[in-house]
Tab-separated table of N, CA and C and ligand atoms in Angstrom:
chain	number	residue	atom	x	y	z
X	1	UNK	N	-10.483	-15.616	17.420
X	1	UNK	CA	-10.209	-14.606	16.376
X	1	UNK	C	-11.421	-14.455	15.478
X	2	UNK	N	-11.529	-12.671	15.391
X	2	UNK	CA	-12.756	-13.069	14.587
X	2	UNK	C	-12.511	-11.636	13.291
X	3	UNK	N	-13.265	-11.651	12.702
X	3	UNK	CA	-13.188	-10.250	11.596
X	3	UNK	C	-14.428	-9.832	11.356
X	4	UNK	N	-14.178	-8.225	10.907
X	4	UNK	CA	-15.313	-7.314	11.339
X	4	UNK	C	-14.529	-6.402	9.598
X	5	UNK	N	-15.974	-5.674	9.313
X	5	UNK	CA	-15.608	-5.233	8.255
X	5	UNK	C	-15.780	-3.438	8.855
X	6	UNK	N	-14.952	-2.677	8.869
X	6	UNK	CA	-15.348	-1.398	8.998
X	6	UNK	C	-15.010	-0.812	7.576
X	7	UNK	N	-15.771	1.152	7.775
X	7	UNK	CA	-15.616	1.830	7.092
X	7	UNK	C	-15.265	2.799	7.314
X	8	UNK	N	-13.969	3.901	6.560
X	8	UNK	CA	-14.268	5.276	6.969
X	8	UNK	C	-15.187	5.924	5.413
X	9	UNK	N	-15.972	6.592	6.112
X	9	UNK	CA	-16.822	7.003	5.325
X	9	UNK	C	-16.080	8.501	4.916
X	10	UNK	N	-16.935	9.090	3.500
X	10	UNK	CA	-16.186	9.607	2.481
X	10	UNK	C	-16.397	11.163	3.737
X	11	UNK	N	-16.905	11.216	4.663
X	11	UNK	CA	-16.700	12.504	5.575
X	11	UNK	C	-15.093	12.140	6.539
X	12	UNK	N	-14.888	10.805	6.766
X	12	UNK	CA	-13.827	10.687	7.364
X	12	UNK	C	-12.212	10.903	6.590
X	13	UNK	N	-12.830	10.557	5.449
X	13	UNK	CA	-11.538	11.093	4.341
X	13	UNK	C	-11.427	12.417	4.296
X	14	UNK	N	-12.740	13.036	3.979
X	14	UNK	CA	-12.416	14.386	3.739
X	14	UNK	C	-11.656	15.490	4.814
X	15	UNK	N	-12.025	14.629	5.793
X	15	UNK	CA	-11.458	15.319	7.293
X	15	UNK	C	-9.782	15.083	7.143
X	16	UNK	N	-9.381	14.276	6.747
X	16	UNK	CA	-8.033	14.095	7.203
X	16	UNK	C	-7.743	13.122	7.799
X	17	UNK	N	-8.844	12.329	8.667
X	17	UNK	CA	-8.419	11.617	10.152
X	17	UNK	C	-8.809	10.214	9.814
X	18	UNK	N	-8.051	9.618	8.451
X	18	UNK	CA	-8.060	8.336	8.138
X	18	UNK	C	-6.789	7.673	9.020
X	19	UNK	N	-5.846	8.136	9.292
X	19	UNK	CA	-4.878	7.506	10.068
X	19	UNK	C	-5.033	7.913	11.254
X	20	UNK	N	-5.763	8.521	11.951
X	20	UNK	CA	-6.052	8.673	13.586
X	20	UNK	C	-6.908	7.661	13.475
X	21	UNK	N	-8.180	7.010	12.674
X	21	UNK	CA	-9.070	6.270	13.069
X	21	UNK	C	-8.158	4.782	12.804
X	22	UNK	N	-7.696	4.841	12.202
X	22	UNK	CA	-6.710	3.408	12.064
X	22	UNK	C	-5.813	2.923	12.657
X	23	UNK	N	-5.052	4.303	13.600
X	23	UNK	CA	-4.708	3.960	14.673
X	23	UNK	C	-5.270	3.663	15.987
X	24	UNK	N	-5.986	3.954	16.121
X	24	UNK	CA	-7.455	3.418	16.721
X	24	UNK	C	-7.278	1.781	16.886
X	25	UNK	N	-7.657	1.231	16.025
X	25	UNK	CA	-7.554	0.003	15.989
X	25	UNK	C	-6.616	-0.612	16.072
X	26	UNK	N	-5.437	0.231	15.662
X	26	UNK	CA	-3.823	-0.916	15.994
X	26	UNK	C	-3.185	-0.632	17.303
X	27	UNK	N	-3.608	0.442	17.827
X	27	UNK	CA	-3.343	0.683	19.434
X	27	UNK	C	-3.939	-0.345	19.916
X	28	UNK	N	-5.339	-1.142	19.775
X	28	UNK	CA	-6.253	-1.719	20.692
X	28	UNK	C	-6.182	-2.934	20.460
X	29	UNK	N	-4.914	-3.463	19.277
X	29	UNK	CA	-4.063	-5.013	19.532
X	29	UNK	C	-5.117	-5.442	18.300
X	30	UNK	N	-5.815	-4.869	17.891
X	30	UNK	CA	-6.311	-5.329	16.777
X	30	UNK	C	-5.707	-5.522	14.790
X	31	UNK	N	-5.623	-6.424	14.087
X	31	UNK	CA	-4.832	-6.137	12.671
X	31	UNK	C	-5.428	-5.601	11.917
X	32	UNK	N	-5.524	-4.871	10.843
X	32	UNK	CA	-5.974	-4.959	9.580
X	32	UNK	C	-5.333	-5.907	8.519
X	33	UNK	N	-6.551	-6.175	8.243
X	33	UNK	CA	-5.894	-7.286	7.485
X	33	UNK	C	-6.292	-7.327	5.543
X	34	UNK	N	-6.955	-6.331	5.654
X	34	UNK	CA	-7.221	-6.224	3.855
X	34	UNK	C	-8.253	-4.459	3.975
X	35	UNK	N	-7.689	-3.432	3.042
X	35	UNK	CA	-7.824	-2.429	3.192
X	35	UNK	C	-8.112	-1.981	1.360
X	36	UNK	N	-8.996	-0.965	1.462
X	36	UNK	CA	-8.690	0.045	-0.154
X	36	UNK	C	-9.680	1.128	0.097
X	37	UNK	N	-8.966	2.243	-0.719
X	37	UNK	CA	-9.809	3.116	-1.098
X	37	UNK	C	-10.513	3.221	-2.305
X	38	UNK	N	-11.923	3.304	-2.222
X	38	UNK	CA	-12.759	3.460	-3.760
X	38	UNK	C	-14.189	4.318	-3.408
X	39	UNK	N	-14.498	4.993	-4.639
X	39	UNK	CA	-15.870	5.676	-4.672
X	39	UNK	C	-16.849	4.771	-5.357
X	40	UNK	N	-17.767	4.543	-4.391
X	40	UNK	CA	-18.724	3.630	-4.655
X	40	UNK	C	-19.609	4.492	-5.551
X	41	UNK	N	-20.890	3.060	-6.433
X	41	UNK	CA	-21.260	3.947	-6.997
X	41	UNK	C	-22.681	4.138	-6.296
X	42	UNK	N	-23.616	5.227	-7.436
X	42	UNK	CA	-25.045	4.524	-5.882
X	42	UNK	C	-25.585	2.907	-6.233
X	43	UNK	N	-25.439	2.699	-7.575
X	43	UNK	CA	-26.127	0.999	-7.215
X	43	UNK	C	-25.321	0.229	-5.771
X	44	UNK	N	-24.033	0.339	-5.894
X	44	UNK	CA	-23.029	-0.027	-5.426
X	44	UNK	C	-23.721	-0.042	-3.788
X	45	UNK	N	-23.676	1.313	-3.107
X	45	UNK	CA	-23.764	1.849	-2.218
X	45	UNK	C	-25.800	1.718	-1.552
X	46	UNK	N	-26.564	1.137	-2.787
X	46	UNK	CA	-27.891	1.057	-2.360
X	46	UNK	C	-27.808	-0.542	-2.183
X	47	UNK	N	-26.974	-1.261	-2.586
X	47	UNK	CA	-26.593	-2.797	-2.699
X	47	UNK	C	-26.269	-2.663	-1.044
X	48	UNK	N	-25.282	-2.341	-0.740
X	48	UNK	CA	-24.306	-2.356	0.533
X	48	UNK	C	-25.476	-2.122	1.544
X	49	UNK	N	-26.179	-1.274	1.517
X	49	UNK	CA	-27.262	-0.919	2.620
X	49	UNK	C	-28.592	-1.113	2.165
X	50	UNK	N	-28.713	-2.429	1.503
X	50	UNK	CA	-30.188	-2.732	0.967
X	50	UNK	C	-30.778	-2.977	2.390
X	51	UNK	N	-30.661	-3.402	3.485
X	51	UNK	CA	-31.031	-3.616	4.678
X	51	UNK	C	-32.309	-2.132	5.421
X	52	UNK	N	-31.667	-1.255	4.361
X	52	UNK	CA	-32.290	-0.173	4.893
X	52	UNK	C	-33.679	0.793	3.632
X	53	UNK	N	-33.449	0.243	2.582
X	53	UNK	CA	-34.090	0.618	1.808
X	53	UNK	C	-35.462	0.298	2.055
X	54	UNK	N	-36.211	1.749	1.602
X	54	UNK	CA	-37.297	2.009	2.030
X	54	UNK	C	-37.850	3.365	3.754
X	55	UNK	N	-36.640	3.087	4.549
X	55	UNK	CA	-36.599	3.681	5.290
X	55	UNK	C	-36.200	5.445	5.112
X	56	UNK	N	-36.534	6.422	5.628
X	56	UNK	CA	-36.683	7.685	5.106
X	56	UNK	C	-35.246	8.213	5.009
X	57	UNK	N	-34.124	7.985	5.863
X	57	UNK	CA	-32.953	8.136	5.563
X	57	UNK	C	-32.227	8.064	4.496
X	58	UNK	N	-32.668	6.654	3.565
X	58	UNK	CA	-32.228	5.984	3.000
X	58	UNK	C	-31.633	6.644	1.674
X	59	UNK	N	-32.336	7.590	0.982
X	59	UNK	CA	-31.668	8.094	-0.205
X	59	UNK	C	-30.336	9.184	0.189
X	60	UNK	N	-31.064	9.776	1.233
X	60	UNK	CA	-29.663	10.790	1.871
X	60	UNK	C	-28.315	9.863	2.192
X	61	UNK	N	-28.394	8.449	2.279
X	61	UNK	CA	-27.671	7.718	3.167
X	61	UNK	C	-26.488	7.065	1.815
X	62	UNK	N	-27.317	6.821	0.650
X	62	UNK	CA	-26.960	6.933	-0.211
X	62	UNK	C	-25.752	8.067	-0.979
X	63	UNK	N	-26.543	8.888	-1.324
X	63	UNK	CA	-26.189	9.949	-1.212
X	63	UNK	C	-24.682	10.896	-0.894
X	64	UNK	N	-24.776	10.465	0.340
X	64	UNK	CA	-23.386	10.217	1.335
X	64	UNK	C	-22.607	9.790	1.032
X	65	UNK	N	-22.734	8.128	1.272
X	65	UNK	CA	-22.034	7.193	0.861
X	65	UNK	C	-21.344	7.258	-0.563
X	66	UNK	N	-21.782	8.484	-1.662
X	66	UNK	CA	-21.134	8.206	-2.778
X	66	UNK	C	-20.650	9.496	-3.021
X	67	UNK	N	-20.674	10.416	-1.758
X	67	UNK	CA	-20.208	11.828	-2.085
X	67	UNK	C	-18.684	11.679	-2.453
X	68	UNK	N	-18.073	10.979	-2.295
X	68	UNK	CA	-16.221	10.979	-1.987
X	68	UNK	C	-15.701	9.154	-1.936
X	69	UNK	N	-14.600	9.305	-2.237
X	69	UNK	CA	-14.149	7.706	-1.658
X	69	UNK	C	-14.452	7.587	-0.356
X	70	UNK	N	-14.557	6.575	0.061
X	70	UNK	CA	-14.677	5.779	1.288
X	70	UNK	C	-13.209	4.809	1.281
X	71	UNK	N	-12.896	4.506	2.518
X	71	UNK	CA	-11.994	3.034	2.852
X	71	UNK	C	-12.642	2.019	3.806
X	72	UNK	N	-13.250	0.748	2.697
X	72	UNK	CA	-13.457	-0.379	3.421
X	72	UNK	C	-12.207	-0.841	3.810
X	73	UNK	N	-12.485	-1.476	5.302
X	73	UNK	CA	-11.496	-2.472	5.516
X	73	UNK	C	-11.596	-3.395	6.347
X	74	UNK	N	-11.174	-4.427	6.725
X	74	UNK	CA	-10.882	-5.780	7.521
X	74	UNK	C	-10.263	-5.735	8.560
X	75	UNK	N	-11.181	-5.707	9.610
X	75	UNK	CA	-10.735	-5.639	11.386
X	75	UNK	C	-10.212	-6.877	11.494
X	76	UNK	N	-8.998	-7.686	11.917
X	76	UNK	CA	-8.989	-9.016	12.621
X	76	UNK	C	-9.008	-8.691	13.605
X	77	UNK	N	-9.714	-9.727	15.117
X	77	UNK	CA	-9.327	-9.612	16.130
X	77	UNK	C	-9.939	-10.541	17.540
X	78	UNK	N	-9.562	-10.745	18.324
X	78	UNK	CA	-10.425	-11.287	19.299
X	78	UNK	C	-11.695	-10.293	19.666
X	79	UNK	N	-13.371	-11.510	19.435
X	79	UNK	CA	-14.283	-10.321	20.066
X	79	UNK	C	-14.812	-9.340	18.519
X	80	UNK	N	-13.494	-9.063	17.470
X	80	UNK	CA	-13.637	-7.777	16.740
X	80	UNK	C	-14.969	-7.036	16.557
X	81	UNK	N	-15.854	-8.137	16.259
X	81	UNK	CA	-17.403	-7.448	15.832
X	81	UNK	C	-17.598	-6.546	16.889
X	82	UNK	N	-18.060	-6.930	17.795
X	82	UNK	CA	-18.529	-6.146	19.303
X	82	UNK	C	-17.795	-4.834	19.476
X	83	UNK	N	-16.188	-4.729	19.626
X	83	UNK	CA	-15.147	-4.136	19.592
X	83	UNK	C	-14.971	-3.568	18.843
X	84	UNK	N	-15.439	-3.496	17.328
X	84	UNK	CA	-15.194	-2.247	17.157
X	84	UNK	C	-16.666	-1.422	16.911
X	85	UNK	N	-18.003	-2.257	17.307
X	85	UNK	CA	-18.557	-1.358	17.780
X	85	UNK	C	-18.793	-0.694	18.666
X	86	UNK	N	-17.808	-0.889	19.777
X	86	UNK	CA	-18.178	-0.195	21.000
X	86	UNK	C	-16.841	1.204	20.794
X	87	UNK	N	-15.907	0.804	19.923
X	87	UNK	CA	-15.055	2.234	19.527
X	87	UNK	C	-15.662	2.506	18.737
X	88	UNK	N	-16.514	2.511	17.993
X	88	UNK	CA	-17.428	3.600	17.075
X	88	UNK	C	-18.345	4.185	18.315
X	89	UNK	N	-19.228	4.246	19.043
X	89	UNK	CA	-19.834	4.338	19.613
X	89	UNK	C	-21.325	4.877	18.837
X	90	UNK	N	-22.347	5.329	19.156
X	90	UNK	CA	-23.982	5.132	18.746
X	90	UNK	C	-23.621	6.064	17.354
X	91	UNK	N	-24.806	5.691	16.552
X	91	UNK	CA	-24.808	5.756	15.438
X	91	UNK	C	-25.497	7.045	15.723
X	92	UNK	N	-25.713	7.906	16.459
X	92	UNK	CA	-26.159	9.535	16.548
X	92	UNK	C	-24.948	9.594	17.360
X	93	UNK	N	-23.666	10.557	16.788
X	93	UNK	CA	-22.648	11.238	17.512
X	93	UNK	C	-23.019	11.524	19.135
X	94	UNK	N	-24.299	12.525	19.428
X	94	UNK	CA	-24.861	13.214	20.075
X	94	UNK	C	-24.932	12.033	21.447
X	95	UNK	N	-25.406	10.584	20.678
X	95	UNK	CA	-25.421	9.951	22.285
X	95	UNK	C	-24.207	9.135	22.559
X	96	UNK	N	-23.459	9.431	21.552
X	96	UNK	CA	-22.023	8.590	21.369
X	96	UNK	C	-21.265	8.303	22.826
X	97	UNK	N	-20.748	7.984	23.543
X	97	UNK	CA	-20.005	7.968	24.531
X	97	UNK	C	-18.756	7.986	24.337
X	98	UNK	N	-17.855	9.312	25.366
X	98	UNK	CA	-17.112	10.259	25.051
X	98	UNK	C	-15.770	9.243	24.886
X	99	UNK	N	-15.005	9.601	24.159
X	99	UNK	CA	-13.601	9.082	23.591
X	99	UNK	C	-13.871	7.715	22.630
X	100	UNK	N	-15.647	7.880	22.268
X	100	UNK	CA	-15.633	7.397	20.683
X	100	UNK	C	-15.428	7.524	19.559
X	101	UNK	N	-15.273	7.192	18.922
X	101	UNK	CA	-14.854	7.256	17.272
X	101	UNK	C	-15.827	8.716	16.918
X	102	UNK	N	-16.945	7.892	17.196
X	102	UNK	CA	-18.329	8.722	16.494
X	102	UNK	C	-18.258	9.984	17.843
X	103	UNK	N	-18.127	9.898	18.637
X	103	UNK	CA	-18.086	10.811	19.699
X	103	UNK	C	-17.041	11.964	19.414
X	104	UNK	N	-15.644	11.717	19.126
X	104	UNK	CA	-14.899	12.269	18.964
X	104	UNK	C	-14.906	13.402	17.511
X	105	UNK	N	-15.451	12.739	16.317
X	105	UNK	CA	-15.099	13.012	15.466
X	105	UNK	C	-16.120	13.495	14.386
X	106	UNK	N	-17.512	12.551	14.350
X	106	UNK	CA	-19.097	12.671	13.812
X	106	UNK	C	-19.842	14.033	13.993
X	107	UNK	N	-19.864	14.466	12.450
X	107	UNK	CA	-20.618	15.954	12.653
X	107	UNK	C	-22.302	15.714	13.616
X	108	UNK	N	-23.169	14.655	12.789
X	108	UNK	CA	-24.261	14.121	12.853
X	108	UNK	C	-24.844	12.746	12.892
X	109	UNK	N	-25.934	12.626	13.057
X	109	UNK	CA	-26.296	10.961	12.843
X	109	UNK	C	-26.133	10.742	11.240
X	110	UNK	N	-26.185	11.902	10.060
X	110	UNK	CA	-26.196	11.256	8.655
X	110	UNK	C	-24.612	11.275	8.178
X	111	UNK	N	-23.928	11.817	9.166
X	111	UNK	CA	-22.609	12.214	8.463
X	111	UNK	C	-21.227	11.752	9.699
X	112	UNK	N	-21.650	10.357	10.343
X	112	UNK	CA	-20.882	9.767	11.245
X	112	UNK	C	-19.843	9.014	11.210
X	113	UNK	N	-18.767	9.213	10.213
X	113	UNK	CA	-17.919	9.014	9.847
X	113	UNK	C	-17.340	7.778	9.870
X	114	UNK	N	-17.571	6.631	10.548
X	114	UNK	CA	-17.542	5.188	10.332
X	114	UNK	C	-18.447	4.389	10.245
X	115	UNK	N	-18.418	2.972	9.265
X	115	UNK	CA	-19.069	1.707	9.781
X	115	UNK	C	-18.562	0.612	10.167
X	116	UNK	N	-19.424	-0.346	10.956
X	116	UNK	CA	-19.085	-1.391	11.226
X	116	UNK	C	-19.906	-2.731	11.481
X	117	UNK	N	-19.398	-3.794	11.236
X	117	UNK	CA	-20.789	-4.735	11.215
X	117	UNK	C	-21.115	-5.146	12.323
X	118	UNK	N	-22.330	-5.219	12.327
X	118	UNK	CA	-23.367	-5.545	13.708
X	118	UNK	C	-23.689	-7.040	13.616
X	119	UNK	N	-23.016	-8.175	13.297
X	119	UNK	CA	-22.935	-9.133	13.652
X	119	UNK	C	-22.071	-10.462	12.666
X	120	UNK	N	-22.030	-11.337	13.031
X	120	UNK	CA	-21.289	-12.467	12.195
X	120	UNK	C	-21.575	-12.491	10.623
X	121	UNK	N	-23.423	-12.265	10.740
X	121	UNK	CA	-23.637	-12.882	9.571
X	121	UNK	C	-23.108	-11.182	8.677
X	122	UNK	N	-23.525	-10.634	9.262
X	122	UNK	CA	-23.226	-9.316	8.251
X	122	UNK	C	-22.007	-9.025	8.181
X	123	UNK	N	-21.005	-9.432	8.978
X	123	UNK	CA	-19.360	-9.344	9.045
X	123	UNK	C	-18.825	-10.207	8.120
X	124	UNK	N	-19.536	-11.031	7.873
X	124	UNK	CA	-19.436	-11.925	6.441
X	124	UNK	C	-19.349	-11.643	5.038
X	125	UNK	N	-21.064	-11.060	5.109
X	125	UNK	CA	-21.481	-10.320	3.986
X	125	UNK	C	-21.118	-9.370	3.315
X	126	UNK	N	-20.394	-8.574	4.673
X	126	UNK	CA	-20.060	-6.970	4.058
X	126	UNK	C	-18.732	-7.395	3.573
X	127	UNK	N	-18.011	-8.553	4.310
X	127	UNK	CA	-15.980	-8.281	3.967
X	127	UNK	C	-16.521	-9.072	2.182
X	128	UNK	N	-17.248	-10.108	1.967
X	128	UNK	CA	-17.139	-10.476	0.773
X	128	UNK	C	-17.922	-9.331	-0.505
X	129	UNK	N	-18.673	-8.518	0.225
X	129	UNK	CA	-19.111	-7.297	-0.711
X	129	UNK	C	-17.987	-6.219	-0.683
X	130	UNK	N	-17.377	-6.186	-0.369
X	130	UNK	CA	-16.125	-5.609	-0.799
X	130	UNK	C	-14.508	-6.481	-1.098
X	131	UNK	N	-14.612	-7.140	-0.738
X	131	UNK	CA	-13.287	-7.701	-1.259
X	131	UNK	C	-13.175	-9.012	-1.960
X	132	UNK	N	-14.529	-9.281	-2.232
X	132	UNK	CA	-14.721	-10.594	-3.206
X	132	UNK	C	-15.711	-10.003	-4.242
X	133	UNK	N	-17.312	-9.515	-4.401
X	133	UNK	CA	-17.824	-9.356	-5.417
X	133	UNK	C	-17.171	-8.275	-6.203
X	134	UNK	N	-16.600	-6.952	-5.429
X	134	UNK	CA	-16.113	-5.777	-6.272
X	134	UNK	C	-14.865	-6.076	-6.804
X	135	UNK	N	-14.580	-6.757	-5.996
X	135	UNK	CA	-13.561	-7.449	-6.848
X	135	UNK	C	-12.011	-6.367	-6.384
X	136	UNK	N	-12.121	-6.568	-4.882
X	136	UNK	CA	-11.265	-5.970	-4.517
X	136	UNK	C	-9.498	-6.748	-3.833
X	137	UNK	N	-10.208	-7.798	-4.370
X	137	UNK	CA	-8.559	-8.952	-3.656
X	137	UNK	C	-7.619	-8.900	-4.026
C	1	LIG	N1	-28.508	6.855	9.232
C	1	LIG	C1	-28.984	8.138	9.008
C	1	LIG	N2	-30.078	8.575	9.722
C	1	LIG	C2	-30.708	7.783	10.629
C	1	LIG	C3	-30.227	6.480	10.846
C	1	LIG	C4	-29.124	6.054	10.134
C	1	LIG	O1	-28.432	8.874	8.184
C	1	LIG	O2	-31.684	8.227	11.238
C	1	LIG	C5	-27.339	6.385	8.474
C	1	LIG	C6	-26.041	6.523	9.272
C	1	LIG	O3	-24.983	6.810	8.359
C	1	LIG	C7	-25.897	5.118	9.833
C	1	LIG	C8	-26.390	4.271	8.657
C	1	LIG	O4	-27.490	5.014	8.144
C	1	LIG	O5	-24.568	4.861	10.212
C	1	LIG	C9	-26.832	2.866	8.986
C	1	LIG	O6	-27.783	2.935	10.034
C	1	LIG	P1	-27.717	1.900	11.240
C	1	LIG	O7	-28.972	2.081	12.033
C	1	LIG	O8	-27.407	0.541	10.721
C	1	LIG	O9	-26.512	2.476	12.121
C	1	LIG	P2	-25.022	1.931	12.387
C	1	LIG	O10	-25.087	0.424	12.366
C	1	LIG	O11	-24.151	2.508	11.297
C	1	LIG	O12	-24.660	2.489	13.734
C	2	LIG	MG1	-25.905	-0.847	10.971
């Protein structure tokens, strides 16, 4: 058993398709196990993706991230990290592979409607940056 922190990002709210993507995950035997909606702020949101700062995306990415609420939440599952990146599929819609998250649903590479963590240590980092420093428990 392992846990994975995803996101629907504030384009996936605006769409409507916060409960198609969540069913997503409870079809595929996976739990949620700690969930909220909040509008980050940009410190908030340049904190969360300091990994990327400096890179040319990065203020648009921002940007984004604080256009609307978002819902962090807590994948449990066997595998989860891997799993639910392979139902998001590539972080450009365009090379997404078909009946992905991002395939299905992602206008663009800046506006791809979920995240998810790309490994242990960051599946760590991200569930306690949202549900321990913000003080979301
Ligand atoms: N991003 C972007 N343009 C790019 C690359 C990334 O807007 O050229 C954004 C996009 O929202 C992406 C996020 O930055 O999901 C984090 O990028 P990363 O490479 O970590 O992709 P992910 O892990 O989300 O697939
Ligand atoms: Mg990433």
């Amino acid at each position: 058993m392992e846990k994975t922190l995803s996101i629907i990002k504030p384009d996936g709210v605006k769409k409507k398709i916060i409960g198609s993507i969540l069913s997503r995950f409870e079809i595929s035997g996976f739990e949620i196990v700690n969930i909220k909606l909040i509008k980050l702020t940009k410190d908030q949101a340049s904190s969360f993706y300091e990994m990327h700062k400096g890179k040319p995306f990065f203020e648009n990415l921002v940007d984004f991230m604080t256009s609307g609420p978002c819902i962090p939440f807590v994948v449990e599952g066997v595998d989860s990290i891997k799993s639910v990146r392979e139902m998001m599929g590539s972080t450009n819609p365009d090379e997404a592979a078909s009946g992905t998250i991002r395939s299905d649903f992602a206008d663009s590479i800046d506006s791809n409607i979920i995240h998810g963590s790309d490994s242990k240590e960051s599946a760590d980092r991200e569930i306690a940056f949202f549900f321990e420093y913000l003080g979301l428990k």
